[in-house]
């Protein structure tokens, strides 16, 4: 069994996810971790007795091999790496809500300290996604997307069901990911290989070859203190260990300086364990005997269940042979007619006074059999991903309706298991099937009503047969069976089941398409969905979203105001700081001359000034937070304008919008968002 080759107990708590290992002198690997009170500690077991106490850094009073770095702000990100290859050693990068510090640990000095504006990015990784030998940037965001950037162009986007909290390259185009809802898994390019979901949170993921077979496993540190290593191909657990508290971070390095790289796991209460990969003799059996015994017990239980099932089948077929006619007793044993079928239908239910509008999944049997229970697994629709419907005995019937309200417009697979039998059955036949919920199932077909037609629209022309667009409509929306889509020109209108918003799609015989909706996200989703169905590589559009653009204009004015206030406050605070310096000198002069009356007066003034300064600082902070929020909205608007286009026009719009913002040319910005280019 694989056991740690070292264990350390550091007297400092470690903030979740804030662990980095670096060679800050170019030779000795040291752990750095964020701890309480806005500090980062650096554990250096290799250079004892070297005392530092200057600038930001000071020696820990508890541990001789720990130095503490003062950041004075909550740390939100920590990493280490070579910034300047000429220096030949790692520097430490510390991120807070507002700033980025690059720190030279070896020389105990700031390399730079910059103000930075945050966005909704939660995780980053570099990975050769398209196999061309150069790495692409993977970005995991709060809006549930994994985006792949090749230089500044987005080349792929994968939608997940929660915030992407971690990304880790494995090898080639394969990478691991973790979500805030306890999911971890592995992607290869845009295809998800496997995923598992736990009720615990994945705190840190890391790729490491723990069983020495030449392929990295996905190592996950969990909030309940568990660490597990899973096969990259199957997700099967090949090793696990437990800590007394939540895992804070998983890194790797040669911490013992003996030429072997260890997997290093740290818990929030400061426990650190290092593991060496399993030796050849272990043949990949990293878990102890008791785990193997558990596995054997589990397998023999499975065998028992299968034998029982087999015996039931044998009994049933014997009975069926004895009497050809169906009798009462058959129903009890779970024999259902061989031609029994399970049917599923999806439709839009507009709701009633007591029930909100929803998508209805109707499951029914094709004869007099009953559905005892239905189990549905679907990502992102149900709390805990599964849903069970289990009617009481008196309400049993051959038909079950399940209301669904997908929160986002993404296609979802519904994995359905239905238990079918008779009222008196003690055994049931299990039907298993998968049904796809169309991407825009939360929109009900409605009759065109020009009075409520949205003012916002996107217009474009495609060179495709109208029939193909109709196929896309049928695949993407839940259209009633009797809905007849004539040949062009025609229009279809929908009402959102979520907010009653209107959506109209008009198609002309020459391929001109107009999409009217006030929901710019929906317009973008529709264009992306249609373009991918019709395999359109590049698409330029004309768009106008008067209400949204008006809001954006207000946001931009606010950004300007916040910038001005920021500059003024910074200048004021600098003035006040100078004033404090001179007051302090005068107060001290008075003290030295024994003029206590004036000294007291000066210090009272100083106290008041200090209070003003603190207040100013508070205002400055609030101002900064507001500025950040508004900048986020601006960035979102640019992304949205991009989503209305496909391929090159999409990249061009995003780049041109950013240029317009940089040049503070608002009219240009709105022009680009509307027509897609800066030039007229
Ligand atoms: Ca590449
Ligand atoms: Ca391996």
XYZ file of C-alpha atoms and ligand atoms in Angstrom, residues 208-217 233 238, ligand 2:
13
model
C 0.162 13.225 -11.344
C 1.332 9.728 -12.323
C 0.907 8.007 -8.977
C 1.016 4.367 -10.165
C 4.085 4.825 -12.416
C 2.368 3.586 -15.577
C 3.481 6.620 -17.564
C 0.019 8.233 -17.589
C -1.154 10.939 -15.192
C -4.070 10.318 -12.881
C -9.664 7.146 -18.875
C -6.855 3.771 -7.878
Ca -0.607 6.585 -13.835
